[in-house]
Amino acid sequence: MVNVLIDGLKERISNAIKINQSIGIILPASNYPDLVQALFERINSTPEEAWVYVTVTKPCDNILSQFEFLKDSKNIKFVDCISRAAGINKANDNCIFVESPTMLEKIGLEIINIFKEVDENVKKYLVIDSLTNLIIYNDPDIVTEFFYHIINRTRTKNIHTISLAIEEEELDKYLTRLIYLNDKILKVRDSFI
Amino acid sequence: MPITELSKNELCDTGIEELDVMLGGGIPTGSTVLVVGSSGSGKTTLCMQYLINGAKKGERGVFFTITEPLFKLTKNMEGFEFYDKKLIESGMVNLIDLRIISERLGLDTEKYTVEDASALLDILRDIADELNVKRLVIDSITALCYRLQTPEMIRDFIFKLGSSLAAMKCTTLLTSEVPPRKFQYSQYGIEEFISDGIMFLGDIERKGDLIRTFQLVKMRGAAHSRTKSAMSISTKNGVELAPLLKSRE
Amino acid sequence: MVKEEFISTGIEKLDTLLEGGTPKGFSILILGGPGSSIEILAKQLATTGNVLYFTTEETKEEILDTMKRFGWNAEKIEIIDIATEYSKAILSGEQKRVSVYEQRSKIKLKELIEIGSSGTPQITKGGQDFLAVLSNSIKISKYEKIIINSLDFFLNQYSQEEVLRTLHAAKISNFQNNGVIIMIMTRGIHGDVFERKMEGIADCVLELEVLQKGSTFERFLAVKKMKNYAKKIGIARYAIDSDGFILEMIERIM
């Protein structure tokens, strides 16, 4: 059952990202674990692509211990925005730490810096996990501005962006506004498949 | 706009990409630029990056420190990827402790008289000439002035420094220390008059975090924007700038 | 009267004026203007008892010579010669300044760059802290009399607050030691407020005054303050002869 759901998600994302430069995925919190698993499996199965994964949700270290297969992956780099703020000071070659999720400009800089080192012909993907958490730490207006910048910069550099928005009743009006900046929106529901 | 187009060799690029874009290529050669900020704002890092970047393309530089002993300075810089020890060893970047120089000259290292200060200025100029440097940094002008006894002496010294620097052909960065969150450019209020440019390193508060900011307040002979940028300091890339997102705070 | 409660000033008539000398543990401020020969008085006060004498204007030799000339006993005096130390510091500072330019021409620039690019500076200490010398010597003093000639020097080198703080501490040490501390200060150059504060600190204030009367000068020594001994307030005319201060006529005010 679970595997079917994950496979379904993988397929939907793969198809959507092929056609669109940026996709937003809006989902209930209950589907979040499946979605990230689907994403990481997809990343792991395509070593020829370059991925940058911005995490505002879980420390990079937690992600790596949950998905051990990522530890040897050469095609994913993390931008971890919460470890430092949470007082976790583990160093990691595959991860750039930003002191706080409020330092949006720095997050933007680090994303671009990582992609600068990637060969031009390699397919490039960016994941923002998640817009919901960015809004929790920041003023919604500034997140909109940030996200708008990111969408534009990645577009000019031919980077595909996948941004996650976990449904949160009180934040819905902001999330809706944000998610609509994407070229394509996927809504995940329990009855998704 | 009738801004004189300066050719490439009339500009001294800082090597900080976004800053050079902001400057239209670089600092006009021969300028004196005040780098203002509170303690820990990244003045020293920015200046060192400027010298190292110059040295990497063959321009010799000298860094005069009066606040930090050299071992401390190099220890702090070694963490940065831009820092290249070989450039120091080969003499492309010279680090000189002004306190040792004054000590060797028999000056009181903590208190200068007018004569001491002008003797020191002469030496500074002679060293720059001898080393044939294109880029010069004094870190910090505040600490230098602190050793002078009266406001009149400080005034005199700063103006003398200004004319000495103007007579030299090198492009100079002077750091100026100001208290945090004060929008002043210098401790003594006159340093800015001898400078052709002012870079202000500050910060803004966002949700309780301090975001580093950079502002090019003035630069004679360059069309530039005065909008604030966000500044990042990382061991990998040193100082970097990005457009500052407008927060409502 | 219990004689041991007092310490002789060293001038018989002054002891008479003070009815026996100065009470033990007292701090005495002596104020004087130009022409009052206050510097002679300072030395004459050092002629009896174990004395610690701080000199800031005259050297030790000058003091001993003067005392010899008057035929005074100078055996029990310990002199702390700040005057000589200070002039040494001034001279070496001046020499240093002069030698900067000489040094500069002697040292090769390359050598200087070499030195400047290596090592760490030794933080050279500023000049000697004379106020600390004063404060420390008084704290551990076993002397019956401590004479400071004069406060003017310290007031030129340090802030009034710093000097006051030191003197407050000195006064307390002296009180515990049961000695006498005598401080000489020039009248009229440190400001009224400061003089008032000093008069407040001192248990006893003496003032030397010179008045012009026709073509001659008359000199007076006034006891302006004597804590707990109001009777001792008085004034005396004085002259100076080959034996030093001679008090001629004593008038009681109370």
XYZ file of C-alpha atoms in Angstrom:
696
model
C 0.000 0.000 0.000
C 2.648 2.467 1.086
C 4.960 1.514 -1.727
C 2.227 2.023 -4.228
C 1.655 5.503 -2.887
C 5.347 6.341 -3.023
C 5.716 4.994 -6.526
C 2.717 7.000 -7.580
C 4.231 10.166 -6.122
C 7.558 9.531 -7.805
C 5.909 9.164 -11.147
C 3.771 12.263 -10.768
C 6.730 14.383 -9.725
C 8.971 13.041 -12.475
C 6.408 13.750 -15.115
C 5.585 17.202 -13.810
C 9.198 18.313 -13.517
C 10.000 17.181 -17.031
C 7.506 19.626 -18.453
C 7.635 22.453 -15.951
C 10.482 24.558 -14.645
C 8.989 24.857 -11.185
C 6.449 22.789 -9.358
C 4.830 23.329 -6.003
C 3.573 20.382 -4.026
C 0.934 21.047 -1.436
C 0.194 18.211 0.935
C -1.260 17.320 4.320
C 1.240 16.682 7.096
C 0.287 12.981 7.111
C 1.641 12.522 3.592
C 4.864 14.376 4.193
C 7.014 11.330 5.166
C 5.956 9.458 2.037
C 6.636 12.407 -0.161
C 10.185 12.992 1.073
C 10.887 9.291 0.781
C 9.673 9.374 -2.803
C 11.882 12.380 -3.506
C 15.021 10.902 -1.987
C 14.532 7.591 -3.782
C 14.109 9.458 -7.017
C 17.292 11.482 -6.343
C 19.221 8.350 -5.483
C 18.118 6.591 -8.643
C 19.362 9.352 -10.934
C 23.048 9.936 -10.120
C 23.510 11.896 -13.351
C 21.410 14.791 -11.986
C 22.497 17.463 -9.497
C 20.204 18.205 -6.560
C 20.269 20.873 -3.874
C 17.977 20.176 -0.961
C 17.143 23.118 1.306
C 15.882 21.852 4.629
C 14.022 24.085 7.029
C 12.194 21.114 8.506
C 14.702 18.589 9.802
C 18.413 18.853 10.497
C 20.450 17.380 7.667
C 21.946 14.886 10.084
C 18.512 13.443 10.870
C 17.679 13.094 7.194
C 20.926 11.249 6.533
C 20.415 8.820 9.364
C 16.878 8.134 8.217
C 17.830 7.665 4.565
C 21.183 5.975 4.844
C 21.470 5.447 1.107
C 21.929 9.243 0.763
C 25.202 9.178 2.685
C 27.158 8.001 -0.342
C 25.193 10.003 -2.875
C 27.342 12.387 -4.827
C 24.442 14.115 -6.545
C 22.823 15.793 -3.553
C 23.964 18.719 -1.453
C 22.036 20.066 1.496
C 21.516 23.623 2.663
C 20.570 23.169 6.300
C 18.856 26.219 7.804
C 17.914 24.899 11.195
C 20.783 22.908 12.707
C 22.810 25.974 13.656
C 19.802 27.744 15.127
C 19.044 24.583 17.097
C 22.595 24.483 18.408
C 23.692 21.431 16.409
C 27.243 21.939 15.236
C 28.103 18.757 13.337
C 30.141 19.382 10.225
C 29.244 17.615 7.014
C 30.924 17.832 3.631
C 27.651 17.446 1.808
C 25.947 20.180 3.697
C 26.182 23.950 3.925
C 24.848 25.391 7.138
C 23.010 28.696 7.301
C 22.823 30.176 10.786
C 19.099 30.806 10.776
C 16.057 30.378 8.491
C 15.675 34.170 8.683
C 18.861 34.622 6.669
C 17.040 34.235 3.393
C 19.587 36.114 1.305
C 22.274 33.772 2.530
C 20.142 30.743 1.696
C 19.776 32.138 -1.814
C 23.517 32.759 -2.097
C 24.440 29.265 -0.995
C 22.018 27.646 -3.441
C 23.511 29.559 -6.348
C 27.063 28.923 -5.127
C 26.516 25.156 -5.127
C 25.069 25.165 -8.617
C 27.975 27.298 -9.853
C 30.211 24.287 -9.416
C 27.956 22.005 -11.402
C 28.714 21.367 -15.058
C 26.418 23.272 -17.382
C 25.061 20.172 -19.123
C 23.978 18.416 -15.954
C 20.304 18.577 -15.103
C 19.844 20.672 -11.968
C 17.110 20.462 -9.351
C 16.332 22.427 -6.217
C 14.052 21.301 -3.406
C 12.725 23.696 -0.796
C 11.462 21.800 2.225
C 9.353 23.668 3.095
C 7.677 26.983 2.346
C 5.475 26.356 5.378
C 8.446 26.374 7.696
C 9.967 29.434 6.042
C 6.738 31.251 6.824
C 6.833 30.071 10.413
C 10.270 31.652 10.871
C 9.736 34.731 8.708
C 7.330 37.432 7.790
C 5.112 35.953 4.977
C 5.777 38.969 2.735
C 9.513 38.536 2.857
C 9.185 34.816 2.083
C 7.134 35.733 -0.975
C 9.847 38.116 -2.098
C 12.513 35.507 -1.445
C 10.642 32.797 -3.274
C 9.983 35.096 -6.202
C 13.729 35.786 -6.439
C 14.532 32.102 -6.247
C 12.050 31.175 -8.961
C 13.482 33.847 -11.229
C 17.137 33.136 -10.582
C 16.743 29.393 -10.987
C 14.775 29.921 -14.170
C 17.582 31.917 -15.761
C 20.052 29.205 -14.772
C 17.834 26.400 -16.004
C 17.384 24.880 -12.566
C 14.162 23.018 -11.832
C 12.562 23.860 -8.507
C 10.367 21.700 -6.352
C 8.892 23.458 -3.358
C 6.917 21.743 -0.650
C 4.052 23.306 1.262
C 2.602 21.391 4.154
C -1.005 22.348 4.727
C -1.451 24.395 7.844
C -4.831 25.950 8.416
C -3.660 29.281 9.712
C -1.037 29.710 7.029
C -3.124 28.583 4.087
C -3.754 32.010 2.645
C -0.016 32.721 2.519
C 0.826 29.263 1.208
C -1.700 29.521 -1.570
C -0.211 32.822 -2.671
C 3.301 31.348 -2.622
C 2.541 28.075 -4.282
C 0.870 29.838 -7.194
C 4.181 31.379 -8.186
C 5.094 27.936 -9.533
C 4.460 26.809 -13.074
C 2.653 23.712 -11.896
C 0.953 22.727 -8.676
C 0.470 19.207 -7.393
C -2.018 18.596 -4.642
C -1.427 15.442 -2.673
C -4.409 13.928 -0.929
C -4.866 10.651 0.880
C -6.934 9.528 -2.058
C -4.140 10.615 -4.358
C -3.841 7.352 -6.203
C 24.436 59.382 -17.669
C 27.572 61.477 -18.076
C 29.686 59.257 -15.892
C 33.197 59.038 -17.199
C 33.865 55.560 -18.398
C 36.960 54.381 -16.629
C 38.993 51.871 -18.497
C 39.855 48.606 -16.898
C 43.284 49.542 -15.609
C 41.873 52.641 -13.952
C 39.730 50.427 -11.778
C 40.832 48.289 -8.903
C 38.495 45.324 -8.598
C 37.806 44.031 -5.134
C 37.306 40.451 -6.288
C 34.006 40.406 -4.457
C 31.850 39.793 -7.492
C 28.648 41.533 -6.488
C 30.578 44.510 -5.120
C 32.506 44.942 -8.342
C 29.244 44.846 -10.261
C 27.898 47.493 -7.894
C 31.017 49.593 -8.479
C 30.823 49.252 -12.236
C 34.008 47.204 -12.314
C 35.933 48.260 -9.253
C 37.190 51.078 -7.060
C 38.696 53.945 -9.086
C 42.455 53.436 -8.787
C 44.161 55.668 -6.243
C 41.043 56.169 -4.140
C 40.928 56.043 -0.368
C 37.931 54.116 0.880
C 36.661 54.048 4.434
C 35.328 50.639 5.467
C 33.048 51.361 8.394
C 31.522 48.920 10.849
C 31.316 47.794 14.414
C 33.581 45.160 15.835
C 32.935 41.789 14.200
C 31.165 43.272 11.192
C 33.682 41.802 8.727
C 35.875 44.832 7.980
C 39.137 42.957 8.321
C 37.883 40.011 6.258
C 36.686 42.277 3.468
C 40.009 44.142 3.389
C 42.052 40.962 3.388
C 39.945 39.505 0.605
C 40.589 42.658 -1.398
C 44.357 42.303 -0.931
C 44.460 38.572 -1.658
C 42.326 38.966 -4.771
C 44.672 41.680 -5.973
C 47.725 39.552 -5.295
C 46.217 36.630 -7.205
C 46.211 38.789 -10.322
C 49.677 40.156 -9.683
C 49.029 43.333 -7.705
C 51.172 43.612 -4.632
C 49.539 44.749 -1.386
C 50.297 45.661 2.196
C 48.154 45.299 5.283
C 49.072 47.507 8.235
C 47.497 46.299 11.439
C 47.489 48.166 14.688
C 44.753 46.305 16.526
C 45.637 42.635 16.213
C 48.972 40.879 16.510
C 49.946 39.216 13.241
C 49.629 35.660 14.511
C 46.035 36.347 15.500
C 45.285 37.960 12.181
C 46.702 35.071 10.156
C 45.034 32.511 12.385
C 41.642 34.114 11.737
C 42.306 34.335 8.023
C 43.563 30.781 7.600
C 39.980 29.551 7.999
C 38.962 31.239 4.749
C 39.385 29.440 1.468
C 40.407 32.649 -0.313
C 43.375 33.031 2.000
C 46.549 31.744 0.414
C 49.566 31.510 2.682
C 51.883 31.392 -0.303
C 50.934 34.914 -1.287
C 52.118 36.102 2.113
C 55.305 34.069 1.955
C 56.127 35.276 -1.527
C 55.656 38.890 -0.454
C 52.696 39.566 -2.722
C 50.720 40.410 0.391
C 52.697 41.959 3.221
C 51.323 41.968 6.721
C 52.951 44.553 8.940
C 52.307 45.269 12.586
C 52.534 49.021 13.036
C 53.100 48.602 16.746
C 56.322 46.709 16.134
C 57.439 49.405 13.742
C 56.731 52.141 16.265
C 58.420 50.136 18.974
C 61.504 49.723 16.792
C 61.537 53.452 16.178
C 61.489 54.060 19.900
C 57.959 55.483 19.930
C 55.600 54.886 22.799
C 53.327 52.315 21.169
C 50.250 53.373 23.073
C 50.545 57.137 22.877
C 51.650 59.242 19.944
C 52.766 62.821 19.836
C 52.329 64.875 16.661
C 55.941 64.129 15.748
C 55.491 60.418 16.350
C 52.415 60.318 14.179
C 54.004 62.119 11.287
C 57.147 60.003 11.579
C 54.915 56.966 11.373
C 53.124 58.368 8.334
C 56.465 58.885 6.599
C 57.430 55.309 7.315
C 54.104 54.046 6.095
C 54.583 55.863 2.823
C 58.188 54.727 2.485
C 57.222 51.117 3.088
C 54.448 51.319 0.513
C 56.923 52.827 -1.962
C 59.633 50.320 -1.194
C 57.299 47.380 -1.625
C 55.782 48.990 -4.689
C 52.272 48.140 -3.620
C 49.124 48.816 -5.582
C 46.785 48.039 -2.704
C 47.056 49.262 0.863
C 45.008 48.598 3.975
C 45.220 50.259 7.379
C 43.300 48.409 10.082
C 42.193 50.538 11.830
C 42.329 54.286 11.547
C 40.300 54.439 14.760
C 42.992 52.617 16.726
C 45.643 54.855 15.212
C 43.770 58.001 16.202
C 43.085 56.594 19.620
C 46.800 56.936 20.290
C 46.696 60.664 19.710
C 45.931 62.877 22.647
C 43.650 65.668 21.493
C 40.929 66.212 18.881
C 43.176 68.786 17.200
C 45.970 66.251 16.840
C 43.561 63.712 15.417
C 42.251 66.243 12.917
C 45.743 67.164 11.824
C 46.758 63.555 11.555
C 43.779 62.539 9.472
C 44.282 65.374 7.034
C 47.976 64.584 6.765
C 47.127 60.947 6.207
C 44.671 61.990 3.524
C 47.221 64.009 1.625
C 49.908 61.332 2.008
C 47.539 58.734 0.636
C 46.436 60.982 -2.196
C 50.069 61.402 -3.195
C 50.523 57.639 -3.381
C 49.360 55.742 -6.379
C 47.839 52.857 -4.497
C 44.203 52.185 -3.736
C 43.631 52.269 0.008
C 41.068 50.801 2.344
C 40.957 52.290 5.841
C 38.847 50.531 8.417
C 36.863 52.648 10.825
C 35.343 51.240 13.946
C 32.000 52.607 15.111
C 29.669 51.472 17.897
C 27.034 48.926 16.806
C 23.831 50.264 15.252
C 25.063 53.833 15.121
C 24.713 55.410 11.741
C 27.918 57.298 11.821
C 30.815 56.627 9.539
C 33.675 57.383 11.852
C 34.622 57.817 15.453
C 36.038 61.287 15.012
C 33.629 62.557 12.404
C 36.249 63.711 9.946
C 37.699 60.526 8.511
C 35.011 60.513 5.845
C 36.218 63.828 4.440
C 39.559 62.436 3.395
C 37.998 59.412 1.790
C 36.732 59.064 -1.758
C 34.433 56.258 -0.820
C 32.591 54.835 2.131
C 31.459 51.254 2.594
C 29.194 50.691 5.563
C 28.957 47.271 7.147
C 25.956 47.138 9.436
C 23.140 44.878 10.356
C 19.366 44.808 10.556
C 17.228 42.810 12.875
C 14.881 40.252 11.422
C 12.763 38.146 13.767
C 15.398 38.486 16.451
C 18.295 37.545 14.167
C 20.868 40.017 12.977
C 21.260 40.058 9.227
C 24.583 41.503 8.053
C 24.198 44.363 5.630
C 26.485 46.189 3.240
C 25.961 49.643 1.826
C 28.104 51.548 -0.622
C 27.433 54.988 0.766
C 29.702 56.925 -1.538
C 32.233 56.333 -4.268
C 33.675 59.242 -6.144
C 33.959 58.651 -9.859
C 31.615 55.691 -9.999
C 27.921 55.424 -10.682
C 26.639 53.124 -8.028
C 23.508 52.237 -6.192
C 23.175 53.088 -2.532
C 20.732 50.329 -1.746
C 21.576 48.034 1.106
C 22.693 44.523 0.355
C 22.680 41.504 2.578
C 26.212 40.388 3.353
C 27.330 36.873 4.008
C 30.676 35.792 5.414
C 31.543 32.156 4.890
C 34.783 30.270 5.104
C 34.233 29.033 1.581
C 33.592 32.333 -0.171
C 34.581 35.028 2.304
C 32.444 38.127 1.878
C 29.513 37.844 -0.522
C 26.651 40.205 -1.195
C 23.054 39.594 -2.235
C 20.110 41.957 -2.743
C 18.491 42.641 0.609
C 14.919 41.462 0.828
C 12.639 44.165 2.140
C 11.298 43.289 5.477
C 8.761 45.576 7.058
C 10.638 45.866 10.322
C 47.902 66.782 79.342
C 49.149 63.420 78.176
C 52.211 64.154 76.173
C 52.283 60.950 74.104
C 49.050 61.781 72.358
C 50.857 64.386 70.311
C 53.632 64.335 67.816
C 56.006 67.278 67.822
C 56.022 69.276 64.605
C 59.746 69.911 64.991
C 59.199 73.616 65.505
C 58.956 74.490 69.144
C 56.774 77.559 68.816
C 54.485 75.761 66.391
C 54.073 73.046 68.988
C 53.171 75.801 71.418
C 50.695 77.258 68.964
C 49.201 73.794 68.639
C 49.456 73.313 72.412
C 51.724 70.313 72.311
C 51.984 69.265 68.687
C 49.649 67.490 66.355
C 47.385 64.720 67.589
C 48.404 61.236 66.445
C 46.615 59.923 63.399
C 46.042 63.436 62.014
C 46.273 64.455 58.397
C 47.601 67.952 57.977
C 47.228 70.152 54.925
C 49.593 73.076 54.612
C 48.660 75.702 52.061
C 50.973 78.412 50.929
C 51.502 80.878 48.172
C 54.633 82.150 46.482
C 57.123 83.813 48.829
C 55.804 81.994 51.871
C 58.926 79.766 52.033
C 56.657 76.786 52.416
C 59.435 74.517 51.126
C 61.596 75.450 54.117
C 58.753 74.669 56.493
C 58.306 71.276 54.836
C 61.898 70.356 55.577
C 61.886 71.799 59.067
C 58.884 69.629 59.907
C 61.083 66.672 58.991
C 63.614 67.332 61.700
C 62.028 65.296 64.480
C 60.746 61.734 64.562
C 61.058 58.988 61.946
C 60.155 60.681 58.705
C 59.170 59.478 55.243
C 59.567 62.378 52.873
C 58.205 62.443 49.304
C 59.913 65.062 47.227
C 58.606 66.024 43.816
C 60.431 69.263 42.992
C 63.771 69.011 44.782
C 66.178 66.115 44.586
C 67.286 64.180 47.621
C 70.689 65.914 47.542
C 69.137 69.346 47.470
C 67.025 68.524 50.487
C 69.924 67.136 52.480
C 72.103 70.123 51.551
C 69.460 72.582 52.685
C 68.913 70.737 55.932
C 72.660 70.718 56.560
C 72.849 74.425 55.916
C 70.233 75.070 58.602
C 72.042 72.665 60.891
C 69.035 70.359 61.126
C 69.083 66.709 62.029
C 68.612 64.680 58.879
C 69.464 61.248 60.201
C 66.008 59.802 60.608
C 64.668 60.899 57.283
C 63.911 58.542 54.441
C 63.504 60.414 51.183
C 61.516 59.086 48.238
C 62.897 61.080 45.358
C 60.134 61.347 42.782
C 61.720 64.498 41.351
C 64.762 62.614 40.094
C 62.724 59.688 38.767
C 60.413 62.038 36.968
C 63.132 64.069 35.340
C 64.795 60.853 34.216
C 61.543 59.781 32.579
C 61.132 63.172 30.926
C 64.682 63.151 29.659
C 64.511 59.660 28.266
C 61.179 60.474 26.612
C 62.695 63.508 24.978
C 65.732 61.520 23.908
C 63.471 58.901 22.410
C 61.646 61.526 20.465
C 64.834 63.005 19.153
C 66.150 59.590 18.296
C 63.109 58.594 16.241
C 64.492 60.524 13.308
C 68.043 59.330 13.931
C 66.828 55.754 14.278
C 64.805 56.129 11.161
C 67.825 57.025 9.092
C 69.899 54.257 10.631
C 67.449 51.426 10.129
C 67.161 50.229 6.614
C 63.628 50.177 5.343
C 63.917 46.524 4.319
C 64.960 45.647 7.830
C 62.019 47.573 9.236
C 59.577 45.758 6.968
C 61.146 42.487 8.034
C 60.687 43.341 11.702
C 57.167 44.600 11.191
C 56.127 41.407 9.422
C 57.248 39.076 12.148
C 56.693 38.618 15.808
C 54.480 40.310 18.289
C 54.928 43.678 19.905
C 55.911 43.904 23.507
C 53.420 46.141 25.118
C 55.689 48.772 26.559
C 54.542 50.144 29.833
C 53.859 53.814 30.147
C 55.819 55.878 32.617
C 56.074 54.972 36.263
C 52.872 55.437 38.221
C 53.988 57.872 40.906
C 50.601 58.039 42.528
C 50.780 54.281 43.055
C 54.258 54.698 44.549
C 52.844 57.237 46.977
C 49.851 55.120 47.829
C 51.837 51.915 48.354
C 54.582 53.512 50.442
C 52.049 55.105 52.751
C 50.110 51.880 53.120
C 53.101 49.980 54.486
C 54.660 52.928 56.302
C 56.019 52.484 59.839
C 57.021 56.133 60.007
C 55.830 58.606 62.562
C 55.631 61.400 60.021
C 54.940 61.346 56.344
C 55.578 64.543 54.428
C 54.431 65.041 50.845
C 56.074 68.026 49.185
C 54.033 68.622 47.179
C 50.580 67.619 46.003
C 50.984 70.023 43.093
C 53.050 67.461 41.219
C 50.422 64.736 41.521
C 47.665 67.135 40.576
C 49.534 67.980 37.391
C 49.967 64.313 36.472
C 46.675 62.796 37.556
C 43.043 63.788 37.749
C 41.806 65.450 40.928
C 39.520 62.465 41.544
C 42.432 60.042 41.424
C 44.496 62.171 43.802
C 41.593 62.568 46.209
C 41.004 58.831 46.220
C 44.656 58.142 47.013
C 44.724 60.745 49.760
C 41.576 59.354 51.311
C 43.248 55.952 51.476
C 46.451 57.530 52.823
C 44.488 59.285 55.527
C 42.954 56.004 56.671
C 46.308 54.154 56.699
C 47.861 56.996 58.627
C 45.067 56.976 61.158
C 45.612 53.266 61.752
C 49.380 53.793 62.034
C 48.921 56.578 64.573
C 51.308 58.776 62.620
C 51.010 62.198 61.094
C 50.716 62.874 57.396
C 51.635 66.341 56.171
C 50.605 67.424 52.709
C 51.967 70.574 51.101
C 49.935 72.282 48.414
C 50.119 75.637 46.640
C 47.154 77.869 47.299
C 45.103 79.209 44.427
C 46.102 77.023 41.489
C 43.911 73.952 41.794
C 40.541 75.636 42.031
C 38.394 76.668 44.978
C 36.266 73.549 44.909
C 39.263 71.278 45.084
C 40.849 73.302 47.891
C 37.593 73.080 49.786
C 37.560 69.309 49.296
C 41.149 69.039 50.519
C 40.363 71.130 53.574
C 37.540 68.703 54.184
C 39.804 65.665 54.062
C 42.465 67.172 56.325
C 42.053 67.075 60.105
C 44.216 70.126 60.392
C 44.744 72.971 57.956
C 47.636 75.384 58.200
C 48.004 78.295 55.889
C 50.974 80.505 55.190
C 50.084 84.008 54.143
C 52.253 86.847 52.969
C 50.859 90.333 53.285
C 52.458 93.459 51.943
C 52.585 96.248 54.488
C 54.072 99.356 53.040
C 57.489 98.411 51.771
C 57.767 95.258 53.889
C 56.133 91.881 53.876
C 54.492 90.350 56.867
C 54.205 86.609 57.017
C 51.542 84.778 58.967
C 50.983 81.148 59.807
C 47.335 80.471 60.522
C 45.852 77.363 62.045
C 42.586 77.364 60.139
C 41.216 74.035 61.152
C 41.935 71.647 63.985
C 39.445 68.869 64.232
C 38.110 68.389 67.784
C 40.479 71.057 69.174
C 38.692 74.308 68.483
C 40.900 76.049 71.058
C 43.971 75.559 68.938
C 42.735 77.790 66.141
C 45.115 80.695 66.038
C 47.514 82.776 64.024
C 51.178 83.643 64.397
C 53.490 86.005 62.608
C 56.620 84.296 61.372
C 60.040 85.088 60.016
C 62.808 82.936 58.656
C 66.333 83.185 59.951
C 69.368 80.934 59.916
C 67.579 78.430 62.140
C 64.475 78.278 59.990
C 60.936 79.271 60.902
C 60.589 81.566 63.916
C 57.056 82.132 65.173
C 56.852 85.518 66.797
C 53.460 86.430 68.080
C 50.670 84.066 68.745
C 47.075 85.122 68.737
C 44.278 82.846 69.743
C 41.141 83.326 67.853
C 38.879 81.334 70.137
